[in-house]
mmCIF file of C-alpha atoms and ligand atoms in Angstrom:
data_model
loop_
_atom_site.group_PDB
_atom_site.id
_atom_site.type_symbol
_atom_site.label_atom_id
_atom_site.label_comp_id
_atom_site.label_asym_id
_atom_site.label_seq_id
_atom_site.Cartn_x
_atom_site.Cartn_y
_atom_site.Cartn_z
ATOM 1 C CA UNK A 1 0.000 0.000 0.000
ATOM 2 C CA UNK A 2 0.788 3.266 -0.569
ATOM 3 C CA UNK A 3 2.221 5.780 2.282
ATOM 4 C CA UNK A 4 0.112 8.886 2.203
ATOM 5 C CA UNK A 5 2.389 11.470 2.702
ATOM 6 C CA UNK A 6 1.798 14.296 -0.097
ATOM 7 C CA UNK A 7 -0.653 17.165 0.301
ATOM 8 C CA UNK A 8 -1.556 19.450 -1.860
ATOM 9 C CA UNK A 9 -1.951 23.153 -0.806
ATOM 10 C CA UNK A 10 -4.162 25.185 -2.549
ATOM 11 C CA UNK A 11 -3.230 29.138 -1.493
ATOM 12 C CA UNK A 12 -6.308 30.637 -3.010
ATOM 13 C CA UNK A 13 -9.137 29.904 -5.206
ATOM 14 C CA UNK A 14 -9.210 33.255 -7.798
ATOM 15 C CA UNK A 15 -6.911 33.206 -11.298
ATOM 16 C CA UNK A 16 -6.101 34.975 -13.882
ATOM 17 C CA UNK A 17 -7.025 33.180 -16.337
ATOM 18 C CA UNK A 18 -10.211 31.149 -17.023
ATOM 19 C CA UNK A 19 -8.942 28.245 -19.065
ATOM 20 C CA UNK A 20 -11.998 26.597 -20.753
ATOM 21 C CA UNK A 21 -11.442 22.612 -18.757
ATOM 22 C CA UNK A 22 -11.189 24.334 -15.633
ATOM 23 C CA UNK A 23 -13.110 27.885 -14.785
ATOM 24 C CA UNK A 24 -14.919 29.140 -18.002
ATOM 25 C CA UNK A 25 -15.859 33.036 -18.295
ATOM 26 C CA UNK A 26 -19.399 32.987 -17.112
ATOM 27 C CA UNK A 27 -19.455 30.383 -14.617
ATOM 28 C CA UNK A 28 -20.192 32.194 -11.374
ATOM 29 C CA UNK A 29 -17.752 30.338 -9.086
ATOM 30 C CA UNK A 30 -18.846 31.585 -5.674
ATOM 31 C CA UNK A 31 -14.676 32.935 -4.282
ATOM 32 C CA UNK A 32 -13.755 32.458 -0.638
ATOM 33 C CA UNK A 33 -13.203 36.058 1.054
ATOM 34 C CA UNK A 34 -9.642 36.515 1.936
ATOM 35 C CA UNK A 35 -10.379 36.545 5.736
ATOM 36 C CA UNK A 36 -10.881 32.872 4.933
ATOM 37 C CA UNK A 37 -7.852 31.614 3.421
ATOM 38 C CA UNK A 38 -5.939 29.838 5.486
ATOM 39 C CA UNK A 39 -3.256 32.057 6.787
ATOM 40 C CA UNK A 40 0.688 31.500 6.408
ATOM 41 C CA UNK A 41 0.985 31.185 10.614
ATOM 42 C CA UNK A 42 -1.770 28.671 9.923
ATOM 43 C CA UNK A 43 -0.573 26.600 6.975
ATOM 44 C CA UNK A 44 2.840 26.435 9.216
ATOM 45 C CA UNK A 45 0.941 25.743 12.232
ATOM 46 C CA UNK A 46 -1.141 22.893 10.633
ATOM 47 C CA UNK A 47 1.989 21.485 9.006
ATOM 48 C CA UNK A 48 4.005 21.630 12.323
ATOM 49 C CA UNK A 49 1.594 20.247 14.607
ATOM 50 C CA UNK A 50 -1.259 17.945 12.273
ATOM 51 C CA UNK A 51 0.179 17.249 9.149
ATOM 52 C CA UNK A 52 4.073 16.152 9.656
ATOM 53 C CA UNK A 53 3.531 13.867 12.740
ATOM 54 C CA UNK A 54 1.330 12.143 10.743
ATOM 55 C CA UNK A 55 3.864 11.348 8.467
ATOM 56 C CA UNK A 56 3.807 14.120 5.696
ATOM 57 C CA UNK A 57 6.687 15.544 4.155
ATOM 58 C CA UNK A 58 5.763 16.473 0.473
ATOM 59 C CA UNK A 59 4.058 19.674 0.324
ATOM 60 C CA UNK A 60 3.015 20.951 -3.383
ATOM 61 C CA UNK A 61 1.439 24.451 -3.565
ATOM 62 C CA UNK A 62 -1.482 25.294 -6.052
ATOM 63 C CA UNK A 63 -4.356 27.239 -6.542
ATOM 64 C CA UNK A 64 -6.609 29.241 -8.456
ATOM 65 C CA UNK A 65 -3.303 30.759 -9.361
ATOM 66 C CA UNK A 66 -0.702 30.645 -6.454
ATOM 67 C CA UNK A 67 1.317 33.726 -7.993
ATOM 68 C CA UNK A 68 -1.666 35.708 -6.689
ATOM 69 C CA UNK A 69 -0.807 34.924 -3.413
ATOM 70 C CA UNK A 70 1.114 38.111 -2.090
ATOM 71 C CA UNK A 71 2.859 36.033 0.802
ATOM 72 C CA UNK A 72 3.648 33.068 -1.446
ATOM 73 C CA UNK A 73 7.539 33.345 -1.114
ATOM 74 C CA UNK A 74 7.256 33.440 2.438
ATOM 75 C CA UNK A 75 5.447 30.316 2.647
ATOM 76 C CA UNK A 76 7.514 28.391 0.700
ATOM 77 C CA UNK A 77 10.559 29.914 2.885
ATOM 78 C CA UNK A 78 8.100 28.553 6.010
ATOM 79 C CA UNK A 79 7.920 25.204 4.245
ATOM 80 C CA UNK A 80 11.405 24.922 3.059
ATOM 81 C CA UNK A 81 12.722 25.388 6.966
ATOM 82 C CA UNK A 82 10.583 22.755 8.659
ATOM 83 C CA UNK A 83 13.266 19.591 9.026
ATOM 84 C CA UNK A 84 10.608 17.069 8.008
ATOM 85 C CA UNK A 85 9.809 18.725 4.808
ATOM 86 C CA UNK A 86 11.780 16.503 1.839
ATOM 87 C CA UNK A 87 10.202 18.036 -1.332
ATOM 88 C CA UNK A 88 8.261 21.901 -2.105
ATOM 89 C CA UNK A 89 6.622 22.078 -5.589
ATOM 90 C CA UNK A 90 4.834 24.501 -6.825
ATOM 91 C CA UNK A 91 2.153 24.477 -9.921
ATOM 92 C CA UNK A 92 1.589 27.430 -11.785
ATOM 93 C CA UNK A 93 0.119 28.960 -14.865
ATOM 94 C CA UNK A 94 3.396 31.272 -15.100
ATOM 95 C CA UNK A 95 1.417 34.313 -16.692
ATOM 96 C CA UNK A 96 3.394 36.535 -13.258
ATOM 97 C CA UNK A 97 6.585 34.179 -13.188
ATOM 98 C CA UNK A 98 9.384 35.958 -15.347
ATOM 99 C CA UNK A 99 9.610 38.451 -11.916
ATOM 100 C CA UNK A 100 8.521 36.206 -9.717
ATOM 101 C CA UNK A 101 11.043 32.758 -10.598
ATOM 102 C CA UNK A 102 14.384 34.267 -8.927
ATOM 103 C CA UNK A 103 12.224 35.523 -5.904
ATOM 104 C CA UNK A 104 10.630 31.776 -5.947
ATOM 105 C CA UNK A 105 13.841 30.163 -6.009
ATOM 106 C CA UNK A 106 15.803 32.240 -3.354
ATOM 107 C CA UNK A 107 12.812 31.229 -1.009
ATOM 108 C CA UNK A 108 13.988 27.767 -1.395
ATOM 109 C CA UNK A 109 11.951 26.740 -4.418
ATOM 110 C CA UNK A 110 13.731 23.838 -6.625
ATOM 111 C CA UNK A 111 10.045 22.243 -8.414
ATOM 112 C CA UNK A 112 7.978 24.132 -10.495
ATOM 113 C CA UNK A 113 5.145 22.664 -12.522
ATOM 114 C CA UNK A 114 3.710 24.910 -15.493
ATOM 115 C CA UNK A 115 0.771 24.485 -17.358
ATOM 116 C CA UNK A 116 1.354 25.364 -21.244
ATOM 117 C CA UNK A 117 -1.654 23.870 -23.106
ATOM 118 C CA UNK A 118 -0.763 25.015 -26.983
ATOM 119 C CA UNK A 119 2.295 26.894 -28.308
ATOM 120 C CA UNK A 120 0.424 29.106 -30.871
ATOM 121 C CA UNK A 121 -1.121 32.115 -29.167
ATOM 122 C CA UNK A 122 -4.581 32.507 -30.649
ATOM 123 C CA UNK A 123 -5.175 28.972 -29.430
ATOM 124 C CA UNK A 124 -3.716 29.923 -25.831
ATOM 125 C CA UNK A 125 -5.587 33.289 -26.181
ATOM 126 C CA UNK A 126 -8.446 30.815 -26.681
ATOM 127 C CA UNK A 127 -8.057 28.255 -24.424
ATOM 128 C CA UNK A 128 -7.462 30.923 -21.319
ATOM 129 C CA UNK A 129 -10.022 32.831 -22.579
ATOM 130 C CA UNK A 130 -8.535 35.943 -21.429
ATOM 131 C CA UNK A 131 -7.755 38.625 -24.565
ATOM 132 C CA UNK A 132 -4.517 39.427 -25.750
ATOM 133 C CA UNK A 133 -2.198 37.293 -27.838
ATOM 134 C CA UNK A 134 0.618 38.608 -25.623
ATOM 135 C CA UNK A 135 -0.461 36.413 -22.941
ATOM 136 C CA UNK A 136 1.391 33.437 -24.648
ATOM 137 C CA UNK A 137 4.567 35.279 -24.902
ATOM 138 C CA UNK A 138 4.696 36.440 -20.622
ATOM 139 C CA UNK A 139 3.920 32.677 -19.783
ATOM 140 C CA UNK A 140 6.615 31.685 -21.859
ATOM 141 C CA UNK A 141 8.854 34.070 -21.106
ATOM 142 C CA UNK A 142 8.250 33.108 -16.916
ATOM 143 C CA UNK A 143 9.074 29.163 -19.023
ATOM 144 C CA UNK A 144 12.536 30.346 -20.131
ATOM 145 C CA UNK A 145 12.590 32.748 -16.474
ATOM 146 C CA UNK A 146 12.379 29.219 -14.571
ATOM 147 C CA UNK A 147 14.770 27.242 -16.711
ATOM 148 C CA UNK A 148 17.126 30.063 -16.386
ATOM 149 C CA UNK A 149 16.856 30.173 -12.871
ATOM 150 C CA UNK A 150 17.493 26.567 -12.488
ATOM 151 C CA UNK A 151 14.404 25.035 -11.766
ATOM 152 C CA UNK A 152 14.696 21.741 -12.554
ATOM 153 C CA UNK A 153 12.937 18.945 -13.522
ATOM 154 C CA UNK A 154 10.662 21.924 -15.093
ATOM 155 C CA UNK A 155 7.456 20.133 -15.834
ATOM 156 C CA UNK A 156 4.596 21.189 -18.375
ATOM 157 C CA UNK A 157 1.576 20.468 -17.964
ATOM 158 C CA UNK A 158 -0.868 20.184 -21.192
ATOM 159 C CA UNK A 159 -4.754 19.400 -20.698
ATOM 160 C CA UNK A 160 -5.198 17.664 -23.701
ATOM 161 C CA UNK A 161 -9.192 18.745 -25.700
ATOM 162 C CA UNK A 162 -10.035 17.181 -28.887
ATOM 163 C CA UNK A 163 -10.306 19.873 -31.402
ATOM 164 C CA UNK A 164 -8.879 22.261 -29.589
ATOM 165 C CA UNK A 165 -5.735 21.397 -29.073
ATOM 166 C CA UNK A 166 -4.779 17.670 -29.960
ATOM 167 C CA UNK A 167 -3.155 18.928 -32.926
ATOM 168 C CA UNK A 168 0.175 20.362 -31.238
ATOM 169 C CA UNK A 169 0.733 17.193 -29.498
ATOM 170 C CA UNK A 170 3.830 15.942 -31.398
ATOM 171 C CA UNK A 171 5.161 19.947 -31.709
ATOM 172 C CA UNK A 172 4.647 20.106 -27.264
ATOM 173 C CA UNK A 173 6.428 16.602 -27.395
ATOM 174 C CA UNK A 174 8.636 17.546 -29.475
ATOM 175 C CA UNK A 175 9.862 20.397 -26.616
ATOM 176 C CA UNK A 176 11.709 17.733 -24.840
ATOM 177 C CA UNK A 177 14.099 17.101 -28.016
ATOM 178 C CA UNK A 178 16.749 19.783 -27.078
ATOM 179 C CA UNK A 179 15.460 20.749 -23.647
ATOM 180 C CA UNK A 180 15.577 19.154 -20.464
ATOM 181 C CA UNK A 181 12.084 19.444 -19.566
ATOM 182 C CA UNK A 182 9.311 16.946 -18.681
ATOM 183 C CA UNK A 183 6.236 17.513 -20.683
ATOM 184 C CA UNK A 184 3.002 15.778 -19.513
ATOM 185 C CA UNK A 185 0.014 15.049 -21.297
ATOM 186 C CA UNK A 186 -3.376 15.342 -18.749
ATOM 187 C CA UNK A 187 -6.591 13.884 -19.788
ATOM 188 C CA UNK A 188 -9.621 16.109 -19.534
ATOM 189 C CA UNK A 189 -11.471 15.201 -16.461
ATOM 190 C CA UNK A 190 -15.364 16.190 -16.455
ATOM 191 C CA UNK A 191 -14.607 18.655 -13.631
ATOM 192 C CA UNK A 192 -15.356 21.661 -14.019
ATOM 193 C CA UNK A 193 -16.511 22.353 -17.692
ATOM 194 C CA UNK A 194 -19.311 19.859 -18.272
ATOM 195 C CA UNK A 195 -20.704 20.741 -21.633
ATOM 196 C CA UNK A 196 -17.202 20.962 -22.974
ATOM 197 C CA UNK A 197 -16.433 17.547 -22.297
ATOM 198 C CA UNK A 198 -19.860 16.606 -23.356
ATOM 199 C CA UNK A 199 -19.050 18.420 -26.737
ATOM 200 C CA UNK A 200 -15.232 17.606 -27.025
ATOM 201 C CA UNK A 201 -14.484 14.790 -24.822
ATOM 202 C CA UNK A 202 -11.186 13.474 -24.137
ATOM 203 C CA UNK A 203 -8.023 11.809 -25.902
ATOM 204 C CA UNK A 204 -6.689 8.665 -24.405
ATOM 205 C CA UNK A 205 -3.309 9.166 -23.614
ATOM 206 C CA UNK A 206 -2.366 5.764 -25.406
ATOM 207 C CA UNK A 207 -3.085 7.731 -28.760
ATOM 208 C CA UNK A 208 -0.980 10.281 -28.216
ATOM 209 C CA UNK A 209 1.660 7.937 -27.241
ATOM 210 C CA UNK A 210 1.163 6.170 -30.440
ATOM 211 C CA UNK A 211 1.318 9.354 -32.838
ATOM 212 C CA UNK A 212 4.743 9.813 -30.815
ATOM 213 C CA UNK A 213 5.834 6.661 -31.355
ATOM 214 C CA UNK A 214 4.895 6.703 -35.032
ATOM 215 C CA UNK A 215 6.964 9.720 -34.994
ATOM 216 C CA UNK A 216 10.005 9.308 -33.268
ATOM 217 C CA UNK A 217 9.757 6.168 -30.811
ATOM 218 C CA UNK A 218 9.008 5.961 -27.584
ATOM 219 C CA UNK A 219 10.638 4.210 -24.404
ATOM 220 C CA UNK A 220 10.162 4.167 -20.864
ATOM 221 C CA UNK A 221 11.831 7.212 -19.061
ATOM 222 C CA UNK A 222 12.200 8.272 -15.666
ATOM 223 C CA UNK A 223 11.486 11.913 -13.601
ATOM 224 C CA UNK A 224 11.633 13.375 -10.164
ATOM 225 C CA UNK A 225 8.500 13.691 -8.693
ATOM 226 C CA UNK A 226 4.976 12.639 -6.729
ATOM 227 C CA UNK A 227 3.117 12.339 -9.729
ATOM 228 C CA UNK A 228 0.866 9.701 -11.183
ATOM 229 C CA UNK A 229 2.531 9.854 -14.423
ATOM 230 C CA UNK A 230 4.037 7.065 -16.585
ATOM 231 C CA UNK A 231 7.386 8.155 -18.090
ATOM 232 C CA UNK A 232 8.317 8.021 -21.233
ATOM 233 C CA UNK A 233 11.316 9.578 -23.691
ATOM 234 C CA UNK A 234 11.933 9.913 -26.969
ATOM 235 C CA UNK A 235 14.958 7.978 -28.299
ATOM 236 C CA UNK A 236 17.918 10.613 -27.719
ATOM 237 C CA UNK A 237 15.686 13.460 -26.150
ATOM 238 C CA UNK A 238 16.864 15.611 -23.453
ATOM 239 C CA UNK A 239 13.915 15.703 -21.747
ATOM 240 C CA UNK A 240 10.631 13.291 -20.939
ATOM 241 C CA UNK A 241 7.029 12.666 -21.579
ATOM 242 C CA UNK A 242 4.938 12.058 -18.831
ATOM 243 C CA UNK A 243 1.134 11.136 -19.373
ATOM 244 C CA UNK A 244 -1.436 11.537 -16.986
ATOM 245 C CA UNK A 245 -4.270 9.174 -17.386
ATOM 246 C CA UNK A 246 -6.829 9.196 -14.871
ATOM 247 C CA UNK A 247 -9.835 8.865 -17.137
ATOM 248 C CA UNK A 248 -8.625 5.952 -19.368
ATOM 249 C CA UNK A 249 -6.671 4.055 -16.455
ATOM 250 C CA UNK A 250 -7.814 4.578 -13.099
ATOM 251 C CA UNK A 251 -5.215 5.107 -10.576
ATOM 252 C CA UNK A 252 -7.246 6.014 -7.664
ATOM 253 C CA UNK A 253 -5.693 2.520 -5.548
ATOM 254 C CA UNK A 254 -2.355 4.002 -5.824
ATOM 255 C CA UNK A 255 -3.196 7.723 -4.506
ATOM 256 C CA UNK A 256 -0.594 8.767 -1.901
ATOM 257 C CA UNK A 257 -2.299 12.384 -1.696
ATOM 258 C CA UNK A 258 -4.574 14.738 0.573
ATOM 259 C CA UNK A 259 -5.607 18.407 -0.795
ATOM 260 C CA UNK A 260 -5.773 21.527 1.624
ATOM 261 C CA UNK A 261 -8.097 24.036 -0.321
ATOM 262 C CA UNK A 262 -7.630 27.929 0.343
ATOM 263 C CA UNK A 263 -10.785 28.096 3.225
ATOM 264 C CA UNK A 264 -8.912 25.113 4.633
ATOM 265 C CA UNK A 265 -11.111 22.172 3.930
ATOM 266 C CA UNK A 266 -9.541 19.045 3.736
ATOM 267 C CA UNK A 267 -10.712 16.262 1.586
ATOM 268 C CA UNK A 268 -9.226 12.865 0.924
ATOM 269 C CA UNK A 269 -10.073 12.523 -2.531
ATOM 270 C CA UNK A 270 -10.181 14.916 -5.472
ATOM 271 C CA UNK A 271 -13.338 13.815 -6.978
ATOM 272 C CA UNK A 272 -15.067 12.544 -3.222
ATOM 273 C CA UNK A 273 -16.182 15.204 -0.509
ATOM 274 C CA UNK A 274 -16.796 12.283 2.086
ATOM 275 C CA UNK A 275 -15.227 13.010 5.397
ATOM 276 C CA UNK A 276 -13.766 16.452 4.335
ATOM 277 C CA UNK A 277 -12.509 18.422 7.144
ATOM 278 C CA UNK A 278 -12.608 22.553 7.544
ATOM 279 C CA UNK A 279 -9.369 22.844 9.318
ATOM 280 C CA UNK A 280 -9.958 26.688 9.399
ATOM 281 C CA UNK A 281 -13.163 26.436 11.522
ATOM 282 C CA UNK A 282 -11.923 23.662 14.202
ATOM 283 C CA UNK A 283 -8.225 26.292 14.313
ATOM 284 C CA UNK A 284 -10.293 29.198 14.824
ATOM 285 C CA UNK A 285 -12.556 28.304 17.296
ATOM 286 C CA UNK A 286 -9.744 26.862 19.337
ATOM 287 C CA UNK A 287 -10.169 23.150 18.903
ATOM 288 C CA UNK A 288 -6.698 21.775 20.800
ATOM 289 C CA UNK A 289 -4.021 20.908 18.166
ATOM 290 C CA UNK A 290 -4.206 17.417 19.274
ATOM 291 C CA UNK A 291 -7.687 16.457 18.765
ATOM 292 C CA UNK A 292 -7.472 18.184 15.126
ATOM 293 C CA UNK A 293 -4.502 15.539 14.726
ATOM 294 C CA UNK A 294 -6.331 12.596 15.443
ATOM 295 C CA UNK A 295 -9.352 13.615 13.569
ATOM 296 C CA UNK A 296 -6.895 13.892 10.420
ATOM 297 C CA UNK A 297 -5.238 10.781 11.476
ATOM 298 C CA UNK A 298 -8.645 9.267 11.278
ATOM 299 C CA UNK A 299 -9.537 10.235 7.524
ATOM 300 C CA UNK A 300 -5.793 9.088 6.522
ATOM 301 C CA UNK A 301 -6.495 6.262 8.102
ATOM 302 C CA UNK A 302 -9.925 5.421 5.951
ATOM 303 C CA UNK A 303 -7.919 6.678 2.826
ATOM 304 C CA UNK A 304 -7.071 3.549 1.368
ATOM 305 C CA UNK A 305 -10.833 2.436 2.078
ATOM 306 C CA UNK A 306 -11.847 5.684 0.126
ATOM 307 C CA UNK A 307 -9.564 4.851 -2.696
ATOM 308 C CA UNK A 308 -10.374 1.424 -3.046
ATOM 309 C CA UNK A 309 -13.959 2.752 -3.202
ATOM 310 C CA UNK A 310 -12.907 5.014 -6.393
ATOM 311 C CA UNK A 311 -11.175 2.390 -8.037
ATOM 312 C CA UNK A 312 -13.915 0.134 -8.436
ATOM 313 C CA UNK A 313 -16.442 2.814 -8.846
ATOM 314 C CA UNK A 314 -14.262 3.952 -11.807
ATOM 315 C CA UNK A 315 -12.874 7.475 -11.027
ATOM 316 C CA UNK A 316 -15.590 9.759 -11.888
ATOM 317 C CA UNK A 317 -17.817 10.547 -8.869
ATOM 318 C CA UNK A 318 -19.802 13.347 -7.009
ATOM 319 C CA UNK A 319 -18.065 16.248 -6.687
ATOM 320 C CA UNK A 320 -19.008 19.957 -5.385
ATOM 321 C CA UNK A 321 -16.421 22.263 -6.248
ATOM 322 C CA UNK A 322 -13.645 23.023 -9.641
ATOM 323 C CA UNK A 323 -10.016 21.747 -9.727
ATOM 324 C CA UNK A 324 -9.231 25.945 -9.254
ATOM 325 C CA UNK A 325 -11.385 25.607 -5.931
ATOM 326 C CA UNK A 326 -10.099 22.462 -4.761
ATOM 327 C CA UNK A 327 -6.558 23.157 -5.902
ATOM 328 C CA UNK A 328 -5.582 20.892 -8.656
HETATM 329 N N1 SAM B 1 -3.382 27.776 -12.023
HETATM 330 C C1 SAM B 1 -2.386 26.771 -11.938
HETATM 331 C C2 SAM B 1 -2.216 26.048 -13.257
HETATM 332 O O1 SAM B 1 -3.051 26.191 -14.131
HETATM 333 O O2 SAM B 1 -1.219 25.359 -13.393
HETATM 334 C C3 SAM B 1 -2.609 25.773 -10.815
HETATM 335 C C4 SAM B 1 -4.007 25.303 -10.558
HETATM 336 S S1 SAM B 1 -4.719 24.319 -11.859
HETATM 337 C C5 SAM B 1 -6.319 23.997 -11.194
HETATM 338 C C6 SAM B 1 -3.836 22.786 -11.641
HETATM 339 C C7 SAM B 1 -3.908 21.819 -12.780
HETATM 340 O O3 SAM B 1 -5.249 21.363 -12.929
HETATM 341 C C8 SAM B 1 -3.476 22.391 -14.120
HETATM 342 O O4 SAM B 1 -2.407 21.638 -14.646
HETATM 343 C C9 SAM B 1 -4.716 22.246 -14.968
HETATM 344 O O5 SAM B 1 -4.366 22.015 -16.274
HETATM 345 C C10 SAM B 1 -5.439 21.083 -14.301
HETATM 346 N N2 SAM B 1 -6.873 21.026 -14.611
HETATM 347 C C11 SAM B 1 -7.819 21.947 -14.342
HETATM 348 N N3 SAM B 1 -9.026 21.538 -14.779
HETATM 349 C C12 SAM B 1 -8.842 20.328 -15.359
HETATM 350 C C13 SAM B 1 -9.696 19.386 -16.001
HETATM 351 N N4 SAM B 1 -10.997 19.607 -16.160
HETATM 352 N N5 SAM B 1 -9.159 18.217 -16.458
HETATM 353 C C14 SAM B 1 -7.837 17.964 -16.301
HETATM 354 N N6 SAM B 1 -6.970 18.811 -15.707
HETATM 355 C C15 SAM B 1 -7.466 19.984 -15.248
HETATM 356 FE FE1 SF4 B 2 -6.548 29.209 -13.667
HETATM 357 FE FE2 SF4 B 2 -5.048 27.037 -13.605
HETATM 358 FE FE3 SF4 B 2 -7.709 26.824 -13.764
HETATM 359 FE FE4 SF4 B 2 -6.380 27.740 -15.853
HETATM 360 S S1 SF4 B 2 -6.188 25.673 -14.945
HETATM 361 S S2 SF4 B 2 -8.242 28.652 -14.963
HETATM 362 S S3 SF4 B 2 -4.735 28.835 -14.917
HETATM 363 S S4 SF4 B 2 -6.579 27.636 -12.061
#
């Protein structure tokens, strides 16, 4: 079995862009107020006295868009200094990173995951539906801001929609020819965007191996990471392919992961609200550190019953709030 030692920390809910899979304009997402995000004293203090006795020490920071957080380099340099902690990653879309990389890194910041869904910028323009072609060219210019920095593996994470953008796959594959980054194909989830997937649905991740293959070849690679992606690499590349393939191969049985989301709820499971927590609530009305431990201790422990539950109900249940709320 799987240890379950990973949580994901979602720092707010609100982003700057409104990618089409994940927040579309017009969806009326109802945002946390700020004097409900979990604070940085209280991310520490949850870490310090809940989550790393019970045996976490992988911490990855999300959102909603983290770089919105104004405190965000302070919380990774909170993270960083804890003894226990072993790894601090950090997924972002990268639209604020060119300033914000060198900042990020002298925090204490080594991982960095970026999503980059197309490399042509009407179909980014589209896909984020925010206007302005120049959007493209400040996310990739926070890209080449990471890589210059040092981050490293520098990981890119494409959301893969039929007809939208399944025609770039072999050019975003193709990245990892002369660079050493690890580019990761993500199958659209239903989460989120409902009629989209209705309308576009989603492209197994064995057919875009296949078109690489066909291309180039494929073998198995390996990555640093806490991902549930299988690695692959091109014959001679610099870099990796990673593929992310919840929908056509449920991986639910081998989830080693909790999420934190901004208001502080804890839940067990991305697409299962059973047994969620508000960690914010039970802190602020001065539940005793100890009993907040033991009621997290008691969802970890029903974790593997929860994802045995997913894997045979096939990954796609009930679920209340968007990947930007929950903090994918
Ligand atoms: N804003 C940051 C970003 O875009 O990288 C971090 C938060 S975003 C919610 C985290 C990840 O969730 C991104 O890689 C995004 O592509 C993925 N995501 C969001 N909605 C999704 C969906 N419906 N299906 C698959 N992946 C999704
Ligand atoms: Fe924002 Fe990330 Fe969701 Fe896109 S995927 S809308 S960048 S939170």
């Amino acid at each position: 079995m799987n240890a379950i030692d990973y949580l994901r920390i979602s720092l707010i809910d609100r982003c700057n862009f409104r990618c089409q899979y994940c927040m579309p304009e017009g969806a009326e997402l109802a945002y946390v107020q700020q004097q409900d995000w979990l604070t940085r004293p209280e991310i520490l203090t949850l870490l310090r006295a809940v989550f790393i006795p019970l045996g976490f020490t992988r911490f990855r920071l999300t959102g909603g868009e983290p770089l919105l957080r104004p405190d965000l380099a302070e919380i990774i340099g909170d993270i960083v200094s804890l003894p226990e902690t072993q790894d601090v990653a950090l997924t972002t879309n990268a639209f604020l990173l060119a300033d914000q990389a060198q900042p990020l890194w002298d925090a204490g910041l080594r991982r960095i995951n970026i999503s980059l869904d197309s490399l042509d910028p009407d179909t980014f323009q589209a896909i984020i539906g925010r206007p302005g072609k120049s959007r493209w060219h400040e996310v990739w210019a926070g890209i080449l801001a990471a890589h210059r920095v040092g981050f490293s593996p520098l990981k890119l994470n494409v959301v893969v929609i039929p007809g939208v953008n399944d025609h770039e796959v072999l050019d975003l594959a193709g990245l990892t020819l002369e660079r050493q980054w690890h580019v990761r194909f993500i199958e659209f989830m239903p989460i989120g965007n409902d009629a989209l997937f209705g309308e576009r649905g989603w492209l197994p991740s064995e057919e875009i191996r296949q078109k690489v293959r066909d291309r180039w070849g494929l073998t198995e690679g390996t990555v640093r990471g806490n991902g549930p992606a299988d690695v692959f690499q091109i014959p001679g590349a610099l870099g990796t392919l990673g593929f992310i393939s919840q929908m056509s191969e449920c991986f639910c049985d081998r989830c080693n992961r909790m999420r934190l989301s901004a208001d502080g709820w804890l839940r067990p499971c991305l697409l299962n609200e059973n047994g969620q927590i508000n960690l914010r609530e039970q802190l602020r009305s001065g539940v005793p550190l100890p009993e907040i431990r033991a009621q997290v201790g008691a969802l970890l422990a029903a974790k593997p019953e929860i994802n045995y539950k997913m894997r045979e109900s096939g990954t796609v249940g009930a679920y209340g709030r968007t990947m930007s709320q929950i903090g994918g």
